Coordinates of N, CA and C and ligand atoms in Angstrom, one line a residue:
M471 N 1.1 -1.2 -0.4 CA -0.1 0.1 -0.1 C 1.1 1.2 0.1
T472 N 0.4 2.1 -0.9 CA 1.4 3.1 -1.1 C 0.7 4.5 -1.5
V473 N 1.1 5.7 -0.8 CA 0.3 6.9 -1.5 C 1.3 7.4 -2.7
R474 N 0.4 7.3 -4.0 CA 1.0 7.7 -5.5 C 0.9 9.2 -5.3
E475 N 1.8 9.5 -6.2 CA 1.9 10.9 -6.5 C 0.5 11.2 -7.6
I476 N 0.0 12.4 -7.4 CA -1.3 13.0 -8.2 C -0.8 13.9 -9.1
L477 N -1.2 13.1 -10.2 CA -0.6 14.1 -11.6 C -1.7 15.4 -11.2
K478 N -1.0 16.6 -12.0 CA -1.5 17.9 -11.7 C -2.2 18.2 -12.9
M479 N -2.9 19.2 -13.3 CA -3.4 19.6 -14.6 C -2.4 20.3 -15.4
G480 N -2.5 19.9 -16.8 CA -1.4 20.6 -17.4 C -0.5 19.3 -17.8
D481 N -0.7 17.9 -17.2 CA 0.0 16.8 -17.9 C -1.1 16.1 -18.5
P482 N -0.5 15.9 -19.7 CA -1.4 15.2 -20.8 C -1.7 13.8 -20.7
R483 N -1.3 13.4 -19.8 CA -2.0 11.9 -19.0 C -3.2 12.0 -18.8
L484 N -3.5 13.2 -18.4 CA -5.0 13.5 -17.8 C -6.2 13.6 -18.9
L485 N -5.7 13.9 -20.4 CA -6.2 14.0 -21.2 C -6.7 12.9 -21.9
R486 N -6.6 11.4 -21.4 CA -6.4 10.7 -22.3 C -7.8 10.0 -22.2
I487 N -8.5 9.0 -23.2 CA -9.5 8.7 -22.8 C -8.9 7.0 -22.3
A488 N -9.9 6.8 -21.1 CA -9.1 6.0 -20.1 C -9.4 4.3 -21.1
K489 N -8.7 3.1 -21.0 CA -8.7 1.8 -21.2 C -9.6 1.3 -20.6
P490 N -10.8 0.7 -21.0 CA -11.6 -0.6 -20.3 C -10.5 -1.7 -19.6
V491 N -11.2 -1.8 -18.3 CA -10.9 -2.9 -17.6 C -11.4 -4.4 -18.0
S492 N -10.2 -5.3 -18.5 CA -11.1 -6.5 -19.3 C -10.7 -7.6 -18.1
V493 N -10.3 -7.5 -17.0 CA -9.7 -8.8 -16.1 C -10.1 -8.1 -15.0
F494 N -10.9 -8.8 -14.3 CA -11.2 -8.4 -12.7 C -10.6 -9.5 -11.7
N495 N -10.6 -9.0 -10.6 CA -10.0 -9.6 -9.2 C -8.6 -10.1 -9.2
T496 N -8.0 -9.3 -9.9 CA -6.5 -10.0 -9.8 C -6.1 -8.9 -9.1
R497 N -4.4 -9.8 -8.5 CA -3.7 -9.2 -7.8 C -3.5 -7.6 -7.8
E498 N -3.0 -7.4 -9.3 CA -2.8 -6.2 -9.5 C -3.5 -5.0 -9.5
L499 N -4.8 -5.6 -9.6 CA -6.0 -4.7 -9.5 C -6.2 -4.3 -8.2
Q500 N -6.3 -5.4 -7.5 CA -6.7 -5.0 -5.7 C -5.5 -4.3 -5.3
S501 N -4.1 -4.5 -5.6 CA -3.1 -3.6 -5.2 C -3.2 -2.3 -5.6
L502 N -3.5 -2.1 -7.1 CA -3.9 -0.6 -7.4 C -5.2 -0.1 -6.9
I503 N -5.9 -0.2 -6.8 CA -7.1 0.1 -5.6 C -6.9 0.4 -4.3
A504 N -5.9 -0.5 -3.7 CA -5.7 -0.1 -2.3 C -4.4 0.9 -2.2
D505 N -3.9 1.2 -3.3 CA -3.0 2.3 -3.4 C -3.9 3.6 -3.5
M506 N -4.9 3.6 -4.8 CA -5.4 4.7 -4.8 C -6.6 5.0 -3.4
F507 N -6.9 4.2 -2.7 CA -7.2 4.5 -1.4 C -6.4 5.1 -0.8
D508 N -5.6 4.4 -0.3 CA -4.5 5.3 0.4 C -3.8 6.7 -0.1
T509 N -3.7 6.9 -1.5 CA -3.7 8.3 -1.9 C -5.0 9.2 -1.7
M510 N -6.3 8.9 -1.7 CA -7.3 9.7 -1.8 C -7.3 9.9 -0.4
H511 N -7.0 9.2 0.4 CA -7.4 9.7 2.2 C -6.2 10.2 2.7
A512 N -5.2 10.2 2.1 CA -3.9 11.0 2.4 C -4.1 12.6 2.0
A513 N -4.7 12.5 1.0 CA -5.1 13.9 0.3 C -6.4 14.4 0.9
E514 N -7.3 13.5 1.9 CA -8.6 13.9 2.2 C -9.8 14.1 0.9
G515 N -9.3 13.4 -0.1 CA -10.3 13.4 -1.0 C -11.3 12.9 -1.2
A516 N -12.5 13.3 -2.2 CA -13.8 12.4 -2.2 C -13.5 11.5 -2.9
G517 N -13.0 11.3 -3.6 CA -12.7 10.4 -4.9 C -11.7 10.8 -6.0
L518 N -10.7 9.5 -6.3 CA -9.6 9.4 -7.0 C -10.1 8.6 -8.1
A519 N -9.5 9.3 -9.4 CA -10.0 8.6 -10.7 C -8.3 7.9 -11.2
A520 N -8.2 6.8 -11.6 CA -7.2 6.1 -12.0 C -6.0 6.9 -12.9
P521 N -6.7 7.6 -13.7 CA -5.9 8.5 -14.9 C -5.0 9.7 -13.6
Q522 N -5.7 9.6 -12.8 CA -4.7 10.9 -11.5 C -3.6 10.4 -11.4
I523 N -3.2 9.3 -11.1 CA -1.8 8.6 -10.9 C -1.4 8.0 -11.8
G524 N -2.0 8.5 -13.3 CA -1.0 8.0 -14.2 C -1.5 6.6 -14.8
I525 N -2.5 6.2 -14.2 CA -3.0 5.0 -14.7 C -3.9 5.1 -15.9
D526 N -3.7 4.2 -17.2 CA -4.8 4.6 -18.0 C -6.1 3.5 -18.3
L527 N -6.4 3.7 -16.9 CA -7.7 2.4 -16.9 C -9.3 3.2 -16.7
A528 N -10.4 2.7 -17.0 CA -11.6 3.1 -16.3 C -11.9 2.9 -14.9
L529 N -11.0 3.4 -14.3 CA -11.4 3.0 -12.6 C -11.4 4.1 -11.8
V530 N -12.5 4.6 -11.1 CA -12.5 5.4 -10.0 C -13.1 5.0 -8.9
I531 N -12.6 6.0 -7.6 CA -13.1 5.3 -6.4 C -13.7 6.7 -6.1
F532 N -14.5 6.5 -5.0 CA -15.2 7.6 -4.5 C -15.7 7.0 -2.8
G533 N -16.0 8.1 -2.3 CA -16.7 7.9 -0.4 C -16.3 8.9 0.1
V534 N -17.1 9.1 1.0 CA -17.0 10.0 1.9 C -17.5 9.9 3.1
R535 N -17.2 9.8 4.3 CA -18.0 9.9 5.8 C -18.1 11.3 5.9
Q536 N -17.6 12.1 6.9 CA -17.2 13.3 6.8 C -16.1 14.0 6.5
N537 N -16.0 15.0 5.4 CA -14.8 15.5 4.5 C -14.6 16.8 5.3
P538 N -13.6 17.1 5.8 CA -13.2 18.7 5.8 C -13.0 19.3 4.9
R539 N -12.5 18.7 3.8 CA -12.9 19.4 2.6 C -14.1 19.8 1.8
Y540 N -15.4 19.3 2.3 CA -16.4 19.3 1.7 C -17.7 19.2 3.1
P541 N -17.4 20.1 4.0 CA -18.1 20.1 5.4 C -19.7 19.9 5.0
D542 N -20.2 20.4 4.1 CA -21.6 20.2 3.9 C -21.9 19.0 3.2
A543 N -21.4 18.2 2.8 CA -21.4 17.5 2.1 C -22.0 16.1 2.5
D544 N -22.9 15.5 1.3 CA -23.9 14.4 2.4 C -23.0 13.3 2.7
A545 N -23.5 12.0 3.1 CA -22.1 10.8 3.1 C -22.2 10.0 1.8
V546 N -21.3 9.6 1.4 CA -21.3 8.9 0.0 C -20.8 7.3 0.6
P547 N -21.3 6.4 -0.2 CA -20.9 5.0 0.5 C -19.2 5.0 -0.3
E548 N -18.8 4.3 0.3 CA -17.2 4.1 -0.6 C -17.2 3.1 -1.5
T549 N -16.9 3.4 -2.7 CA -17.1 2.5 -3.8 C -15.9 2.5 -4.7
V550 N -16.0 1.3 -5.4 CA -15.0 1.0 -6.8 C -15.8 0.8 -7.6
L551 N -15.5 1.6 -8.6 CA -16.8 1.7 -10.0 C -15.6 1.6 -11.2
I552 N -16.1 0.3 -11.8 CA -14.9 0.3 -13.2 C -16.1 0.2 -14.5
N553 N -15.2 0.7 -15.3 CA -15.9 0.6 -16.7 C -17.3 1.7 -16.6
P554 N -17.6 2.6 -16.0 CA -18.4 2.8 -15.8 C -19.8 3.7 -16.9
T555 N -20.7 3.8 -16.7 CA -21.8 4.2 -17.5 C -22.7 5.0 -16.9
L556 N -22.9 6.4 -17.1 CA -23.9 7.2 -16.6 C -25.0 7.7 -17.5
T557 N -25.7 7.8 -16.9 CA -27.5 8.4 -17.5 C -27.8 9.6 -16.8
P558 N -28.3 10.4 -17.4 CA -29.1 11.6 -16.5 C -30.7 10.9 -16.3
L559 N -31.3 11.1 -15.1 CA -32.4 10.2 -15.2 C -33.4 11.5 -15.6
D560 N -32.9 12.8 -15.7 CA -33.9 14.0 -16.6 C -33.0 14.9 -16.5
A561 N -33.7 16.1 -16.9 CA -32.8 17.4 -17.6 C -32.1 18.0 -16.4
A562 N -32.6 17.8 -15.1 CA -32.5 19.0 -14.7 C -30.8 19.0 -14.1
E563 N -30.4 20.0 -13.8 CA -29.1 20.4 -13.5 C -28.9 21.2 -12.2
E564 N -27.9 21.2 -11.4 CA -27.3 21.8 -10.0 C -25.8 22.4 -10.0
D565 N -26.2 23.5 -9.9 CA -24.5 24.3 -9.6 C -24.1 23.7 -8.6
G566 N -22.7 23.5 -8.5 CA -22.2 23.2 -6.9 C -20.9 23.3 -7.0
W567 N -20.2 23.7 -5.8 CA -18.5 24.0 -5.9 C -18.0 22.8 -5.9
E568 N -17.0 22.9 -6.6 CA -16.1 21.5 -6.6 C -14.7 22.0 -6.8
G569 N -13.7 21.2 -6.2 CA -12.3 21.0 -6.1 C -12.1 19.6 -6.8
C570 N -10.4 20.2 -6.9 CA -10.2 18.2 -7.8 C -8.8 18.2 -7.0
L571 N -8.1 17.1 -7.2 CA -6.6 16.9 -6.3 C -5.8 17.1 -7.4
S572 N -6.2 17.2 -8.5 CA -5.1 17.8 -9.5 C -4.9 19.0 -10.0
V573 N -6.0 19.7 -9.3 CA -6.0 21.6 -9.6 C -6.0 21.8 -8.1
P574 N -5.0 21.7 -7.5 CA -5.1 22.1 -6.1 C -4.7 23.6 -5.8
G575 N -5.6 23.8 -4.8 CA -5.8 25.3 -4.2 C -7.1 25.9 -4.8
L576 N -8.0 25.2 -5.6 CA -8.6 26.4 -6.2 C -10.3 25.2 -6.2
R577 N -11.2 26.4 -6.2 CA -12.3 26.0 -6.2 C -13.2 26.6 -7.3
G578 N -14.5 25.8 -8.2 CA -15.1 26.2 -9.2 C -16.4 26.2 -8.9
M579 N -17.5 26.9 -9.8 CA -19.2 26.3 -9.2 C -19.2 25.6 -10.8
V580 N -19.8 24.3 -10.5 CA -20.2 23.6 -11.7 C -21.2 23.1 -12.2
P581 N -21.8 23.2 -13.2 CA -23.5 22.5 -13.5 C -23.2 20.8 -13.4
R582 N -23.9 20.3 -12.8 CA -24.1 18.7 -12.9 C -25.4 18.4 -13.1
W583 N -25.6 17.1 -13.8 CA -27.2 16.5 -13.9 C -27.5 16.2 -11.8
A584 N -28.7 16.8 -11.8 CA -29.3 16.6 -10.9 C -29.1 14.9 -10.1
R585 N -29.7 14.4 -11.0 CA -30.0 12.9 -10.7 C -29.4 12.2 -11.9
I586 N -28.9 10.9 -11.5 CA -28.2 10.1 -12.2 C -28.5 8.5 -12.3
R587 N -28.2 7.9 -13.0 CA -28.1 6.4 -13.2 C -26.5 6.1 -13.2
Y588 N -26.0 5.0 -12.6 CA -24.7 4.6 -13.1 C -24.4 3.4 -12.7
T589 N -23.8 2.6 -13.6 CA -23.8 1.5 -13.8 C -22.1 1.1 -14.1
G590 N -21.6 -0.1 -13.8 CA -20.4 -0.6 -13.8 C -20.3 -1.9 -13.1
F591 N -18.7 -1.8 -12.8 CA -18.4 -3.1 -12.1 C -17.5 -2.9 -11.2
D592 N -17.6 -3.2 -9.8 CA -16.8 -3.2 -8.8 C -15.2 -4.3 -9.0
Q593 N -14.3 -4.3 -8.0 CA -13.1 -4.8 -8.3 C -13.3 -6.6 -8.2
Y594 N -14.6 -7.3 -8.3 CA -14.4 -8.5 -8.2 C -15.3 -8.7 -9.6
G595 N -15.8 -7.7 -10.2 CA -16.4 -7.7 -11.7 C -18.0 -8.0 -11.5
A596 N -18.1 -7.9 -10.1 CA -19.7 -7.6 -9.7 C -20.6 -6.5 -10.2
P597 N -21.9 -6.4 -11.0 CA -22.4 -5.2 -11.4 C -22.6 -4.2 -10.3
I598 N -22.9 -2.9 -10.6 CA -23.1 -1.8 -9.9 C -24.3 -1.1 -10.9
D599 N -25.3 -1.1 -10.1 CA -26.2 -0.2 -10.7 C -26.8 0.6 -9.9
R600 N -26.7 2.2 -9.6 CA -27.2 2.7 -8.6 C -28.2 4.2 -9.1
E601 N -29.1 4.5 -8.5 CA -29.7 6.0 -8.7 C -29.5 6.8 -7.7
V602 N -28.7 7.8 -8.3 CA -28.1 8.7 -6.9 C -28.6 10.3 -7.1
D603 N -28.7 10.9 -6.3 CA -28.8 12.3 -6.5 C -27.7 13.2 -5.5
G604 N -28.1 14.6 -5.5 CA -27.1 15.4 -4.8 C -25.8 15.2 -4.8
F605 N -24.9 15.4 -3.6 CA -23.4 15.6 -4.1 C -23.0 13.9 -4.3
H606 N -23.7 12.9 -3.8 CA -23.2 11.5 -4.7 C -23.2 11.7 -6.0
A607 N -24.2 12.3 -6.7 CA -24.2 12.3 -8.1 C -23.0 13.2 -8.8
R608 N -22.9 14.5 -8.0 CA -21.7 15.1 -8.2 C -20.3 14.6 -8.4
V609 N -20.3 13.7 -7.7 CA -19.0 12.9 -7.4 C -18.8 12.2 -8.3
V610 N -19.9 11.2 -8.4 CA -19.8 10.5 -9.8 C -19.5 11.1 -11.2
Q611 N -19.9 12.1 -11.3 CA -19.8 12.4 -12.5 C -18.3 13.4 -12.8
H612 N -17.8 13.8 -11.4 CA -16.6 14.5 -11.7 C -15.5 13.3 -11.8
E613 N -15.6 12.2 -11.1 CA -14.5 11.1 -11.1 C -14.7 10.7 -12.5
C614 N -15.8 10.4 -13.1 CA -15.8 9.8 -14.4 C -15.7 10.5 -15.7
D615 N -15.6 12.1 -15.2 CA -15.1 13.0 -16.3 C -13.6 12.8 -16.3
H616 N -13.3 12.4 -15.6 CA -11.3 12.3 -15.8 C -11.2 11.0 -16.3
L617 N -12.2 10.1 -16.5 CA -11.7 8.9 -17.6 C -12.2 9.4 -19.1
V618 N -12.6 10.4 -19.3 CA -12.7 11.3 -20.9 C -11.9 12.4 -20.9
G619 N -11.1 12.4 -20.2 CA -10.0 13.8 -19.9 C -10.5 15.2 -19.8
T620 N -11.4 14.7 -19.1 CA -12.0 16.4 -19.1 C -11.8 16.4 -17.2
L621 N -11.3 17.7 -17.2 CA -11.2 18.4 -15.6 C -12.3 19.3 -15.2
Y622 N -12.7 19.4 -14.1 CA -13.6 20.3 -14.0 C -13.7 21.7 -14.5
P623 N -12.3 22.2 -14.5 CA -12.5 23.8 -14.9 C -13.1 23.9 -16.3
M624 N -12.9 22.7 -17.1 CA -13.1 22.7 -18.2 C -15.1 23.0 -18.6
R625 N -15.6 22.9 -17.3 CA -17.1 23.0 -17.4 C -17.7 24.1 -16.3
V626 N -16.5 24.8 -16.0 CA -17.3 26.1 -15.2 C -17.5 26.9 -16.5
R627 N -18.8 27.3 -16.2 CA -19.3 28.1 -17.3 C -19.3 29.9 -16.5
D628 N -19.3 30.4 -15.4 CA -19.1 31.5 -15.0 C -17.7 32.1 -14.2
F629 N -16.6 32.0 -15.0 CA -15.4 32.0 -14.2 C -15.3 33.4 -13.1
R630 N -16.3 33.8 -12.7 CA -16.6 35.0 -11.4 C -16.6 33.9 -10.0
Q631 N -16.9 32.9 -10.4 CA -17.5 31.8 -9.4 C -16.2 30.6 -9.4
F632 N -14.9 31.1 -9.5 CA -13.7 30.3 -9.7 C -12.8 30.8 -9.1
G633 N -11.7 30.4 -8.3 CA -10.8 31.0 -7.5 C -9.9 29.8 -6.7
Y634 N -9.4 30.7 -5.8 CA -8.9 29.9 -4.6 C -9.5 29.7 -3.6
T635 N -9.5 28.4 -3.0 CA -10.1 27.7 -1.8 C -9.8 28.9 -0.6
S636 N -8.8 29.1 -0.6 CA -8.4 30.1 0.8 C -9.3 31.5 1.0
V637 N -9.6 31.8 -0.2 CA -10.1 33.0 -0.5 C -11.5 33.0 -0.6
L638 N -11.8 32.4 -1.6 CA -13.4 31.8 -1.7 C -14.0 31.0 -0.1
F639 N -13.3 30.6 0.5 CA -13.7 30.0 1.7 C -12.9 30.0 3.0
P640 N -12.5 31.1 3.4 CA -11.5 31.3 4.5 C -11.9 30.3 5.8
D641 N -12.8 29.9 6.0 CA -13.0 29.4 7.5 C -12.8 27.8 7.3
L642 N -12.3 27.4 5.8 CA -12.4 26.3 5.9 C -11.1 25.5 6.4
G643 N -10.3 26.6 6.5 CA -8.8 26.3 6.9 C -8.2 24.9 6.1
A644 N -8.6 25.1 4.7 CA -7.7 24.3 4.0 C -7.2 25.1 2.7
D645 N -6.5 24.8 2.3 CA -5.1 25.3 1.0 C -5.7 24.7 -0.1
D646 N -6.7 23.7 0.2 CA -6.7 23.3 -1.4 C -8.0 22.4 -1.6
Ligands
LIG461 NI1 -10.7 15.4 -9.7

């Protein structure tokens, strides 16, 4: 188990279309996922996508109990999601503040589908099929964007609502 280096925006590896995972429940996959959880927890992140540590696979993890970086966020179950597919349940969008471990120190207001269905597989190859809303839906959309080379600043519509976390949220006590 190892905390891996998180790539920062500007690294071309963050812009790739990730390859699907074809073999599940291998020692290599379990080891990668363990490293991803170590890395996410060390950075107090709500989620992490494999491309963020330079791994070109369609694999994301996420989960929030109570996260100091997102004090108002609902709890999200700790999840390993592989080869995901997302579908909006209706046309409703919601704006919300996002940050990203690959874009340290900044936050931006990002529109997302309010309600989505997501499907995929866990690390054992068991199917996942959930309908979610709120922060859970936002985290999944953010992480899955990393699998198609999209970072949240690319989705910011109003750059007056984009800036340094320490300026926007001085009470958070966080610098990223
Ligand atoms: Ni991110």
